[in-house]
Amino acid sequence: MASIGLNIGLQALLTSQSALDIVGHNVANANTPGYSRQNLGISANGALNLRGLSIGSGVHADIVNRTVDNLLQTRLVSQSSALARLDSQLDVMGSIEALLGEPGGLGLSAGLDSFFSSISEFSSSPSELVLRTGMVQSAGSLASQFNQLATGLSTLQSDTANQVKYNIGQANLIAQDLVDLNGQISEIEAAGMPANDLRDQRQQALQQLAQHVDIGYTEGSNGIVRVTVGGRMLVGETRAYELKSKVDQTGGVTLNIEGSTIPLNVARGAVSGLESLSQGYIPGLQQNLDHFARNFILEMNRVHSTGVPASGGFTQLTAEHAVLDQDLDGELRDELLSRAGLPFDVTTGSLYVNITNDNTGATNTQRVDIDSSSTTVGQFIDRLNEIPGMNASLNGSGKLQLNSNAGVKFDFGTRLDSTPDEYGSFGGGAASLGSQGAGPFALSNGDTFDFTGPLGAFSVSVSTADFAEISQATAAELASVLNADANFQANGMRAVDVGGRLVVQTTNSGATASFDLTGGSGIAALGWTAGTTVTGQTTSVAPTISGSYSGANSDQYSFVPLGDGTIGTTPGLEVGVYDQNGLLVTTLSVGEGYAPGTELEVADGISVSFDFGSLSATHGDVFAVDLLADSDTTDVLVAFGLNGLFTGTDAATMAVRADLENDPNLLAASGSGASGDNQVLLDMLRMQTEGLEGLDGSSFNEFYNDFVGDVGFKVSSTSNAREVEGYLMENLELRREQVSGVNVDEELVKMIEFEQNFQAASRYIQVVNDIHNDLLQII
Amino acid sequence: MNLRPTQSSKFALVNSGLSLNFAKLALSQERIATGKRILRPSDDVIGTAKSLATRKQMSRIGNYRDAIESSRPYLESASSSLQDVSGILSEARALITQGMSGTLNDSDRRIISGQIEQLVDQLVDVANSQFGERYLFGGTLSNDPPFSFETVNGTRRVVYHGDDEVQRVQIGAGTEVGINVPGSDIFGLFEYAGAQLSGSTGATLGTSANQGTGYADLIFRHDATVGTPGAGIALANGGDDDTILQDHLLTVDATAGTVTLGNGTAVPIPQPGDADYADFVVETADGAEVHLDFTGWTGVDTGATLSGAGSVSLDGVNFTPLAFTETDLELVDSESGTVVHLDTTNVNRAGTELLGFQGGVNIFDALLGAASDLKNSSSLGSADFLARMTDRLGELERNQENALSALGTLGARTERLNDSAERLGAMDVSLQGVLSQIEDADLATVALELSRAEQTLQLAQMTGSRLLQNSLLNFLR
């Protein structure tokens, strides 16, 4: 009996001691992260049948329990994944935000402001060299701001990629730890012992791993946890599979796991956050910035390329961008102009080239038509070479090179040709006969034109081969047929295309210049009658154009007299003005009452004046003037990089044209070449607020504001999400603390409880012992 | 609900409370220190967009104001130059009027002519005025002097080298204003009203239109006198000194002792021994002269038709013989571009016609012409002289009006710049207000936030320190 009593007491003592040990362990680990409170499972021993009574045989300690909520742990793991993703993103985005430096005086916005300020300042004193240099310099600093932003973004992208690598490395280390922990736990638990503290460590490791990559995990019956990433095994029963990252050329990162080449999709965790930045967001920003820079370069160069530098027209220009051999046949000239590898698009339209004589200052404007679907590089170059005084070729590196002959300069300005009647076909001194209307003319094969010149009669015949379509013969085609004729040349005659009309004239002028149109089968198509004699005159009407064209689209006005008569003399003499579609623009009264030399307003800001002389509608007098709203509607100058302000095609490559930076006089501020003309500058200033097609109708400012706003919005929404997720995490951690955390007071209460228990058990043993002694004394 | 608070959760709670309040405090402090509410785009995305747009607008307004400020002195300096022009022209008009007075002798007129020439020099100086390095009246060709003296057909003229363009500056979105008036609009704005001949040769303009600017001298030259006076009277010096053109009847009335040429008045026949006996001048009412030598006069009456052959020249070099039947004779001076058509049927004497293109004379031509007329007044008849001077004075008045209207244009442009500057200034102030509202921290609010954050932090610290001290251990002995 006594031994039973002592045994009960001993077990009570031992149990209390174990409980006190666990209290001590709990208190000791009160601040250990991930530690789960442990407690001792105690149960009463079975009853013994003594003295006909069923008497309990004391207490024993069963097991050390770990208080843990597994569901909560799982949620904590996944929540830390979500949080880590946002944390990693916020970090990088903060850097992007700092890189932009907005709002304030340091960002690109301020750079744009100062660029446009310098233009505005220069435009009010366009002959000041200091302001000219200032504008070039501020263009340079704007370009370098673009460069810095581009470099900053790509550095951030590569940094982000490196961070992904670092995170992957950490994840692999933790995976290795997990394998070790799995082994120890299964070993201990196979022996029937709970591996409480190791499990806590493993849980902690899982949570850390989840911060790097988004994981899923399941625990097997043997206590081993398997971890998967994106559906692929990361930690198996016996080994970990290595995560690998690859950084591609564009700075994007791809992940895969050992034994598989399929890219891994990770939705959460720091790696996914960084990956989405380096693969999606930062490239998106770079793309937007490049798009912005590209359009900025395009628009500024569009305006600048048609300007004239302070140093006057050009004698030599070399393109920035080379033509590329797209069809790889070793021949560059056969490339379609719009698909010749040039960085900017070439569209259908016209380029106007002005050739100015150095001595006389006379300007000859020539139109070069480009059809984006058919014009080849070779055709374009050939057409440029047709312009008198102009030489175009591709240099060894495939870049277009333009040179002018000695004594002439070329430019692409929108200036008016003030003396447009270059052939004297409008009451000029030469004997001149114009067609009665603009082409095309319905000729047929073998049609003849019979003339009598100073050397006698001759006939010129045309054949189908001379025309693209003989029934639709153009004035230019017919002119080249006539000009190629030996008799025609020998008689001192020439044929020219004036505003689509064919004009045949003598090369010399004065009252002695004369020829006859005697007949021919082709003359009716041109509205001519046989037996027409034309004679030159001593006075020349020499029309003069003034003003500046304000129309929205480029046009060509043809001026033709509506009757025969003398300027300022013949009653009712009128000149009709037709646009390039043949529609009447206006009629001008130049007969009796008109004082020769008086300016008459035509339309759209231009005026014309006529000198004394006679006009003949019968002889088809005509002159045409090109009115340029935009001297390059094709963007071919921008595409080749001719006379641009900026070079480069995106934010990283943008720069001020090198020769222009060295010599600010090459800055083409003027539309006419006059020192005080600031047309180009004013056009640039207008671009500041204009909605641009390339930017989907936004202006530069609006687009850039969107760009900045987008970053700001992303940062603020990420930071809001971070706040919410952080709160959730805190909440979950609190819940975990509630379940598994150690309350020292609670432990102290338990300690007192078991201390008292221990004392009671000691007392009980003493009592049992006393009883024994009492009994022994009796003996 | 925290049902089972633990040590860690107690610490975490205090910790997170403290850091939250610290963050609030730091934010308030940053806002107070910078005075800005938005420091990075994420602080307020919409506010950032607004702030960027407002800043952009302010920068543009700044540009416009700068452009206005740098253009204003240019305009003002042009205005003051034009006031000088107006003064010079008034003085010139006074001198010309004075010179027209019949009481002056030739040398007086030469002095006045010299004074006018000086005024022209002054005027060219003013027309070439510069502001900084820029010439004010050259249109957009502002790097070189726009006016210079040149000799055209032997006449001193002032030639314009500028262009007719107006230089513009941007003073608002889509608003550009001119900041100059080209010299061609001030010193030579032409309103052609046709050509006019002043002189007494009897020539008139033909039927066709005429072309030119300024003045030109149309010289009718007497080449020879055809016909014999009769009664032994000879043509003195072979008729070379005569000025008659076309046919004129010479009547010698021995009874009355008079000689008459055409419609001229009868004059007494000279007596032998008179100084002009061998070279006696008879003239028509129009001043066409015949020089007669009476030495061989037989003393009888005679009546004969004398005919003057002649030619005409526009440039003083090339002469066109006259048949006196031309109704539309075309004369061309290719150097000056002048074309004139003449009716010569009524030409009856040699002489110089002043061909003037009304409304086509610039200030300099009018003044230089007047100066030259004053200098040569003795060789011009007084009627011719007055007609020429009146014509020049008229052109001068027209030009003075042009200069005044240019002055008005400049004034209006200055006014416009001033108005814009004022409006832009007001806009700038209001935009600054807008920007401040968007970007700037409201100091009172932020200060309040700061002190609240400070208070909360102190409270959190106090409660933390109190709470963390509480433990059962304190009571275990």
PDB file of C-alpha atoms in Angstrom, chain A residues 54 90 96 125 153 160 167 184-185 204 218 237 305 317 364 413 509 579 655 669 758 776:
ATOM      1  CA  SER A  54     -11.232   1.023  -7.255  1.00  0.00           C
ATOM      2  CA  LEU A  90       7.553  49.391 -53.729  1.00  0.00           C
ATOM      3  CA  ILE A  96      11.674  55.051 -60.421  1.00  0.00           C
ATOM      4  CA  SER A 125      15.790  87.998 -81.343  1.00  0.00           C
ATOM      5  CA  LEU A 153      15.472  52.923 -66.271  1.00  0.00           C
ATOM      6  CA  THR A 160      15.880  44.337 -60.562  1.00  0.00           C
ATOM      7  CA  ASN A 167      16.187  36.081 -54.169  1.00  0.00           C
ATOM      8  CA  GLN A 184      15.501  15.332 -38.791  1.00  0.00           C
ATOM      9  CA  ILE A 185      11.786  15.625 -38.141  1.00  0.00           C
ATOM     10  CA  GLN A 204       9.607  29.565 -40.076  1.00  0.00           C
ATOM     11  CA  THR A 218       1.756  19.573 -48.046  1.00  0.00           C
ATOM     12  CA  GLU A 237      11.222  13.929 -49.829  1.00  0.00           C
ATOM     13  CA  SER A 305      14.461  69.847 -91.599  1.00  0.00           C
ATOM     14  CA  LEU A 317      24.274  67.343 -96.626  1.00  0.00           C
ATOM     15  CA  ASN A 364      13.906  77.580-108.397  1.00  0.00           C
ATOM     16  CA  GLY A 413      12.314  75.920 -96.941  1.00  0.00           C
ATOM     17  CA  SER A 509      13.774  86.826-126.389  1.00  0.00           C
ATOM     18  CA  ASP A 579      -5.359  75.818-107.966  1.00  0.00           C
ATOM     19  CA  ALA A 655      21.339  63.723 -79.206  1.00  0.00           C
ATOM     20  CA  ALA A 669      15.690  78.869 -87.433  1.00  0.00           C
ATOM     21  CA  PHE A 758       5.122  19.682  -6.449  1.00  0.00           C
ATOM     22  CA  LEU A 776       7.271   0.672  11.813  1.00  0.00           C
TER      23      LEU A 776
END
